[in-house]
Coordinates of C-alpha atoms and ligand atoms in Angstrom, one line a residue:
M356 CA -10.9 11.2 -9.6
T357 CA -11.0 7.5 -7.6
P358 CA -11.4 8.8 -3.6
R359 CA -8.6 7.1 -1.5
I360 CA -10.3 5.6 1.7
A361 CA -9.0 4.9 4.7
V362 CA -11.9 2.5 7.1
V363 CA -10.4 2.4 10.7
G364 CA -12.7 -0.2 12.5
S365 CA -13.7 -3.4 13.3
I366 CA -13.9 -6.8 11.4
N367 CA -15.9 -9.6 12.3
A368 CA -16.8 -12.8 11.8
D369 CA -20.7 -13.3 11.9
L370 CA -22.4 -17.2 12.5
V371 CA -25.9 -16.0 11.0
V372 CA -28.7 -17.3 11.5
Q373 CA -32.2 -17.3 10.5
M374 CA -35.8 -18.0 11.9
P375 CA -39.4 -16.8 11.8
R376 CA -39.4 -14.3 13.7
L377 CA -37.0 -13.0 16.5
P378 CA -37.4 -14.5 20.1
G379 CA -38.4 -12.2 22.8
R380 CA -36.6 -12.5 26.2
G381 CA -36.8 -15.5 28.0
E382 CA -38.3 -16.6 25.0
T383 CA -36.1 -19.9 22.6
V384 CA -36.9 -20.2 18.9
S385 CA -36.2 -22.8 16.4
S386 CA -33.6 -21.2 13.3
S387 CA -31.6 -22.2 10.1
E388 CA -29.0 -24.3 9.9
P389 CA -26.2 -21.6 11.3
K390 CA -23.8 -20.4 8.4
W391 CA -20.3 -17.9 8.2
F392 CA -20.1 -14.9 6.7
P393 CA -17.6 -12.1 6.6
G394 CA -19.0 -8.9 8.7
G395 CA -18.0 -6.2 11.2
K396 CA -18.8 -2.3 10.3
G397 CA -15.5 -1.4 9.3
A398 CA -14.9 -4.5 7.0
N399 CA -18.6 -4.2 5.5
Q400 CA -17.9 -0.7 4.7
A401 CA -14.6 -1.0 3.6
V402 CA -15.6 -3.7 0.8
A403 CA -18.6 -1.1 0.7
A404 CA -17.1 1.0 -0.4
A405 CA -14.1 -0.6 -3.1
R406 CA -17.4 -2.7 -5.4
M407 CA -18.0 1.3 -5.7
G408 CA -15.2 2.0 -7.2
A409 CA -12.7 4.0 -4.6
E410 CA -9.2 2.6 -3.9
V411 CA -9.7 1.3 -0.3
F412 CA -7.2 0.4 2.3
M413 CA -8.9 -1.8 6.1
V414 CA -6.9 -0.6 8.9
G415 CA -8.3 -2.9 11.5
A416 CA -7.0 -6.4 13.7
V417 CA -8.3 -10.2 13.2
G418 CA -6.6 -13.4 15.5
N419 CA -4.4 -16.2 14.0
D420 CA -7.5 -18.0 13.6
A421 CA -9.7 -18.4 10.4
P422 CA -12.8 -16.8 11.0
G423 CA -9.7 -14.2 11.1
N424 CA -9.0 -15.2 7.6
M425 CA -12.1 -15.9 6.4
C426 CA -12.3 -12.1 6.7
L427 CA -9.5 -11.1 5.2
T428 CA -9.4 -13.0 1.6
A429 CA -13.7 -11.6 1.8
L430 CA -11.8 -8.2 1.9
A431 CA -9.3 -8.3 -0.9
E432 CA -11.8 -10.2 -2.9
S433 CA -13.8 -7.0 -3.1
G434 CA -10.2 -5.1 -4.0
V435 CA -9.2 -3.4 -0.6
T436 CA -6.2 -3.4 0.6
T437 CA -5.0 -6.1 4.3
D438 CA -1.9 -4.4 4.5
Y439 CA -2.7 -2.9 7.8
V440 CA -4.7 -5.3 8.8
A441 CA -2.7 -6.3 11.8
K442 CA -2.9 -11.0 13.1
V443 CA -2.9 -10.2 16.9
S444 CA -3.2 -12.9 20.3
A445 CA -6.2 -13.0 20.9
A446 CA -9.6 -14.3 19.2
T447 CA -11.2 -11.9 15.8
S448 CA -14.4 -10.5 17.2
T449 CA -18.0 -12.7 16.4
A450 CA -21.1 -11.3 15.5
L451 CA -24.2 -13.1 16.3
V452 CA -26.5 -12.3 14.1
M453 CA -29.8 -13.0 13.9
V454 CA -32.2 -12.5 10.9
E455 CA -36.7 -12.8 10.7
H456 CA -37.7 -13.6 7.9
S457 CA -38.9 -10.0 7.6
G458 CA -35.4 -8.6 7.4
E459 CA -35.2 -7.6 10.9
N460 CA -32.4 -8.0 12.9
Q461 CA -30.6 -8.4 16.0
I462 CA -26.7 -8.8 16.7
V463 CA -24.3 -9.5 19.5
V464 CA -20.3 -8.6 18.9
T465 CA -17.5 -10.3 21.0
D466 CA -14.9 -8.9 22.1
G467 CA -11.5 -9.8 20.6
A468 CA -9.0 -8.7 17.8
N469 CA -11.2 -5.1 17.4
N470 CA -9.8 -3.9 20.6
F471 CA -6.2 -4.2 19.7
V472 CA -6.8 -1.7 16.2
E473 CA -3.4 0.7 16.0
V474 CA -3.9 3.3 13.6
D475 CA -1.3 3.8 10.7
S476 CA -0.9 7.8 11.0
D477 CA 1.0 7.6 7.2
L478 CA -1.3 5.5 5.2
V479 CA -5.1 8.0 7.2
S480 CA -2.8 10.7 6.3
Q481 CA -2.9 10.3 3.0
A482 CA -6.5 9.4 2.9
D483 CA -9.0 11.8 0.9
A484 CA -11.4 9.8 3.4
V485 CA -10.8 8.4 7.0
V486 CA -14.3 6.9 7.8
V487 CA -14.1 4.9 11.7
Q488 CA -17.4 3.5 13.4
F489 CA -18.3 2.8 17.1
E490 CA -17.3 -1.4 17.3
I491 CA -12.8 0.1 17.9
P492 CA -11.8 1.2 21.3
E493 CA -12.5 5.4 21.8
S494 CA -8.4 6.2 21.5
V495 CA -7.9 4.4 17.6
I496 CA -11.2 6.9 17.1
I497 CA -9.8 10.1 18.5
A498 CA -6.0 8.6 16.8
A499 CA -7.4 8.5 13.5
G500 CA -9.7 11.8 13.8
K501 CA -6.7 13.4 14.7
S502 CA -4.1 12.3 11.8
A503 CA -6.9 13.2 9.1
N504 CA -6.6 15.6 6.3
G505 CA -9.3 14.7 4.2
I506 CA -13.0 14.2 5.3
F507 CA -13.4 12.2 8.3
C508 CA -16.7 10.1 8.1
V509 CA -17.8 8.4 11.9
N510 CA -20.4 6.0 12.1
A511 CA -22.0 6.5 15.4
A512 CA -22.8 2.6 15.2
P513 CA -23.0 1.3 18.1
V514 CA -24.6 4.2 19.4
R515 CA -22.3 5.3 22.3
E516 CA -22.1 8.8 23.0
I517 CA -19.2 11.1 21.6
S518 CA -16.8 12.7 23.6
D519 CA -15.9 16.9 22.5
E520 CA -12.5 15.5 21.8
L521 CA -14.1 13.0 19.2
A522 CA -17.2 15.5 18.1
N523 CA -14.7 18.9 16.6
L524 CA -13.2 16.7 14.7
I525 CA -16.1 15.5 12.9
D526 CA -16.6 16.4 9.1
V527 CA -18.9 14.1 8.7
L528 CA -21.8 12.2 11.3
I529 CA -23.6 9.7 10.0
V530 CA -26.3 7.7 11.9
N531 CA -29.8 5.7 12.3
E532 CA -33.1 7.2 13.7
H533 CA -31.9 5.5 16.7
E534 CA -29.0 6.2 17.3
F535 CA -29.4 10.1 16.1
S536 CA -32.3 10.7 19.2
Q537 CA -29.4 8.9 21.7
L538 CA -27.3 11.2 20.5
G539 CA -29.2 15.2 21.4
S540 CA -27.2 17.3 19.1
P541 CA -24.3 15.3 18.1
A542 CA -22.1 17.6 16.7
N543 CA -21.7 20.5 13.5
G544 CA -20.6 20.0 10.1
L545 CA -22.7 17.3 7.9
V546 CA -25.4 15.2 10.0
I547 CA -26.8 12.4 8.1
V548 CA -29.7 10.4 9.1
T549 CA -31.4 7.4 7.9
A550 CA -33.3 4.9 9.2
G551 CA -34.7 2.1 7.1
D552 CA -37.2 1.9 4.2
K553 CA -37.2 5.9 5.1
E554 CA -36.7 9.1 3.9
V555 CA -32.7 9.7 4.7
V556 CA -31.2 13.0 5.9
A557 CA -28.7 15.6 6.1
Y558 CA -28.7 18.4 8.2
Q559 CA -25.6 21.2 7.4
D560 CA -25.3 23.0 10.9
G561 CA -28.4 21.7 12.2
E562 CA -30.8 23.4 9.0
I563 CA -32.1 20.1 6.3
V564 CA -29.7 20.8 3.9
A565 CA -31.3 17.0 1.3
T566 CA -33.3 14.4 1.1
A567 CA -33.4 11.1 -0.2
Q568 CA -36.5 8.3 -0.4
P569 CA -34.5 4.8 -0.3
P570 CA -36.0 2.8 -2.9
R571 CA -38.4 0.0 -2.2
V572 CA -37.3 -4.1 -2.4
D573 CA -38.2 -7.2 -1.5
A574 CA -35.3 -7.2 1.8
L575 CA -34.4 -10.7 2.5
D576 CA -31.4 -9.4 5.4
T577 CA -30.8 -5.6 6.6
V578 CA -27.9 -6.8 7.6
G579 CA -24.4 -4.3 6.6
A580 CA -27.2 -2.1 5.2
G581 CA -26.4 0.9 6.9
D582 CA -23.1 -0.3 6.4
T583 CA -23.2 0.1 2.6
F584 CA -24.9 3.4 3.0
V585 CA -21.9 4.9 4.8
G586 CA -19.2 3.0 2.1
A587 CA -21.6 4.6 -1.2
F588 CA -21.8 7.5 0.3
I589 CA -17.9 8.4 1.0
V590 CA -17.1 7.6 -1.6
A591 CA -19.4 9.5 -4.3
Y592 CA -18.9 12.6 -1.7
A593 CA -15.1 12.1 -1.5
S594 CA -15.1 12.6 -4.9
G595 CA -17.4 15.7 -5.7
A596 CA -21.2 14.4 -5.5
S597 CA -23.3 16.8 -4.1
V598 CA -24.7 16.1 -0.6
S599 CA -28.3 15.1 -2.3
D600 CA -26.3 13.4 -4.6
S601 CA -24.4 11.1 -2.9
L602 CA -27.9 10.1 -1.1
H603 CA -29.1 9.2 -3.9
R604 CA -26.3 6.8 -4.6
A605 CA -26.2 5.5 -0.7
C606 CA -29.7 5.1 -0.3
A607 CA -29.7 2.7 -4.4
A608 CA -26.3 0.9 -2.9
S609 CA -27.6 0.0 -0.1
A610 CA -31.3 -1.2 -1.0
L611 CA -29.0 -3.3 -3.3
S612 CA -27.4 -4.5 -0.4
T613 CA -30.4 -5.7 1.4
L614 CA -31.9 -8.6 -1.5
K615 CA -29.3 -11.7 -0.3
L616 CA -28.2 -13.3 2.6
G617 CA -24.9 -11.8 4.6
A618 CA -23.5 -8.2 5.1
Q619 CA -21.8 -8.2 2.4
S620 CA -23.0 -10.2 -0.3
G621 CA -25.4 -8.7 -2.2
M622 CA -23.5 -5.1 -1.9
P623 CA -23.3 -4.1 -5.4
T624 CA -21.1 -2.8 -8.0
E625 CA -20.8 0.8 -9.1
I626 CA -21.7 -0.4 -12.6
E627 CA -24.8 -2.5 -10.7
V628 CA -26.0 1.1 -9.0
N629 CA -25.2 3.1 -12.3
E630 CA -27.6 0.4 -13.9
F631 CA -30.2 0.8 -10.9
L632 CA -30.3 4.6 -11.0
S633 CA -31.2 5.4 -14.1
S634 CA -33.8 1.9 -14.3
R635 CA -36.1 3.9 -12.0
N636 CA -34.8 7.4 -13.8
I637 CA -33.9 8.5 -10.4
Ligands
RIB2089 O1 -23.4 -3.6 10.3 C1 -23.8 -5.3 10.3 C2 -22.6 -6.1 11.4 O2 -22.4 -5.6 12.2 C3 -22.3 -6.9 11.0 O3 -21.9 -7.5 9.7 C4 -21.9 -7.3 12.0 O4 -20.2 -8.4 12.3 C5 -21.9 -6.7 12.8 O5 -20.5 -5.7 13.5

């Protein structure tokens, strides 16, 4: 079955610079020429899910500006429905993305149109899965969770405290190891903890239920790798795959996404993930 996925989340224009190493506090370093890419955790997850074959609806907001148009075009080119993205008077949110030659990164996200996302309850209530992240206001996330009838998946990034009201709505929580350690015992239900190129662990009500080892690749840019994981995982899981199989697909997609510069540029298609998994006998 082709799952219907509603992503309620952020859309950013990413201004990306590459450098031999990230600057320390108070330090100035030289970089490559800056390049603009479509990004934002919400938009990235929507693109990742669409490339994995799902029917994807983006609920978000952009400004009436060139960066917003760039982001909308990228979503549409990957097959994401953008009818639920509002054009608002605030500017499209921007992410300042520094990428070290090792692939590590640092990101600053500006305020902007992401603060004006509004949930479409009808759309959200009909989705097989609803995915949110923490680059939009908490009230919008709660509204999405309350309207969701399918799987409500929360990617708690960038990390902030999870309120009791939100915790009670979550079916699947996806965090990285740093976010996990800051959240303590964040939620019941399925909790997935990623750790870069180290083992991914899935917990159900606190017990380990599945693990997967991300395949080794020569990463060029890890920006968007976590978003690719979220998008690929939710498509597999909402299609009825086991947690274990969903983790393996998500790990493969995430690894492949790091081979190109730009959060969305390297996100693989369903066919590419299938070929990669069979080439490695996974
Ligand atoms: O997760 C990667 C994303 O984080 C980037 O695309 C940037 O926009 C920030 O939101």
